[in-house]
């Protein structure tokens, strides 16, 4: 068995050759093509099987011979006429298995050999120390094996020459020229084709010789080479070579294109790299420090000083490693640097010490806010528990020995005596001081204060941040606020939590569930940071005007503290103690320039404002300050005293009136009390009747609950016709219309049931409703009066409207005593009822 032993398959020229072993030189210089005398074929020719190679006529190939039978064949041929037959195997994969089964001394199976081979002449032979041979053979002519006559000691066969058919015509000439053009293109793209080979090919005139030299020079698999050898027509050989050369040219062109693209990219990157290295070397020679390395060291030092937890520290180390190995011009360099700056800027271990002095906190809260006793009491309870916890912790450390007692006292999350952070929700109408109360709490506790507004927020990423994969990604508002305040235990106020929106970008209220959950917020994970940040030390406070729009899961995580509207007396004290001094200071005035009488403040409250809070009242005080400031700037001398008459001249006509007496001058009108997000209001229930057919018309933009209350009230009144001294057919030929004015304002709720029943009873019985009576309560078809909410707001609304008597459900008496101060109740009369009949007795005027 023989195989090729050179890395190339192109034909070679045999000349003088240096070798380290014994060389048998058969000819000092052997011509390549052709031999002068064509040797005659012997009766039987030694056959040397070839593996993965085809030797073509008119070419010279180097072969390696290692098997004993093949070595003996070559030795005998060299001692004889030097002629051997070269036949390739057509099953190279199976050959290895057969060789293992047959052993090295057994001849190969002749069925695995092709029938067409090449008659060759052994030109050179090199013996190696291991007994194998290296030979150079020259292909002479095609032969066809007729039959094998011997297998021992090696294969011998009877063969015949198989010459090709050569037709020298125009087609043949065209094929030759096309082949030469293709070969030149392939040679220009392939560095493996030597100049000697190109010269040899271009000087070949014989078509058959050209076909075999090209076949030996280009890439082809074994089957293609054997097919080319077996082709009888030289034109057929040229046609096959045309297809193979075209394929090779396409592969080389594509490879060259890919290499060119890669080279361009590599050239640009290498150029930038070399320039950076040169700049680095120049800086080192000048004694300058690399700016990029300085930036990395600066970030490393900042991260070490930040006191990061283990998870954040590991993440920071990974990103620092990436940053240090990345050129500043890289696209991701700025992204990583910004991320590391955020990690270093967060207050991982920075906190303020709580001022746990309950007495001092009481003074601060009273100084900043009037009344609000319930809220102040809850804050003081929170501080008292923390003060007690610290005292118990100090006592716990003292019992462990002097060594432990010398350690500083600190409340950590790992301490068994550490509690959860408070999460409060202030619910109340606008202007009652919810936001300013948060600032006072922070001042009383000695903590930093930060506020964000959630009104109109619709994107969940506003809370949790954007992932770093997005361009321009930033942390959410929670982490941004913590960074601004530079403390991990601030008083964090979230305003307008009831006005959060939701759309296709997510539900921010759901994202707040983790933030406001004491069991989860110690591992809050912002999408941008992607590491846990502890929010359990933060004192969260949220504000809202109503609880209806807050989702139940979010509502469950907060402690609800309701702030009711202010009474007239409370507004007066707030104005005198806080609003007037603040407006004087804001308008660069002093008490020597302007004095506002007490009666003027009451005038502003009664005739120019009607609200639960004091925001509009402060605006009116500011308006007075501007009027006075203009007069002083025009030359007037102070102090200018603003009495009732001067205030009316400054502010114009009266804006609000007590309408209860005017509205109830005719039967069918009753005064009800309603709760709104901006405080309590009085509403007028108007009923009228006309000829018709028992129809009920309800207007005033009422909700479904309120419409059902109207139907229940009418049904109850009809059932009580005898008690109201009405004829049995009083409703047979009439239609009833119930209307609640201010139709542009949506209204709903069951608390107007008693007022509707009273208005209908007044209409049909033709008895007036007393003008100083207002009422609230839900009714049933059996005439029971059920409790309602918002008692304080409704009572304050009645007081502002000049109502003297308020009818309330019996089961709301406890709410009245707890929520409404005694000074507000002493000038009013409250009637507690359980049935509608009791309401009619207290509200309807006596029959004529």
Coordinates of C-alpha atoms in Angstrom, one line a residue, residues 375 378-379 422-428 434 437 441 492-494 496-498 516 539-547 550 554-563:
X375 CA -51.7 62.0 64.1
X378 CA -49.4 58.0 66.6
X379 CA -46.0 59.6 65.8
X422 CA -43.5 52.4 60.0
X423 CA -45.7 52.9 56.9
X424 CA -48.4 55.5 57.4
X425 CA -51.0 56.8 55.0
X426 CA -52.5 60.2 55.6
X427 CA -56.0 60.4 54.1
X428 CA -57.8 63.7 54.0
X434 CA -50.7 66.2 55.1
X437 CA -46.9 67.1 58.6
X441 CA -42.2 64.3 61.6
X492 CA -39.9 59.3 52.7
X493 CA -43.2 60.9 51.7
X494 CA -45.1 59.7 48.6
X496 CA -51.0 61.5 45.8
X497 CA -50.8 57.8 46.1
X498 CA -54.5 57.6 45.2
X516 CA -44.3 49.4 51.2
X539 CA -40.1 55.8 57.5
X540 CA -42.6 55.8 54.6
X541 CA -45.5 58.2 54.6
X542 CA -48.1 58.3 51.8
X543 CA -50.9 60.8 51.3
X544 CA -54.2 60.5 49.6
X545 CA -57.5 62.4 49.3
X546 CA -59.6 59.2 49.1
X547 CA -59.1 55.5 49.7
X550 CA -56.2 52.7 46.1
X554 CA -51.7 48.3 48.7
X555 CA -54.2 49.6 51.3
X556 CA -53.5 46.6 53.4
X557 CA -49.8 47.4 53.7
X558 CA -50.4 50.9 55.2
X559 CA -51.7 52.2 58.5
X560 CA -54.5 54.6 57.6
X561 CA -54.7 57.8 59.6
X562 CA -57.5 60.1 58.5
X563 CA -57.2 63.9 58.7

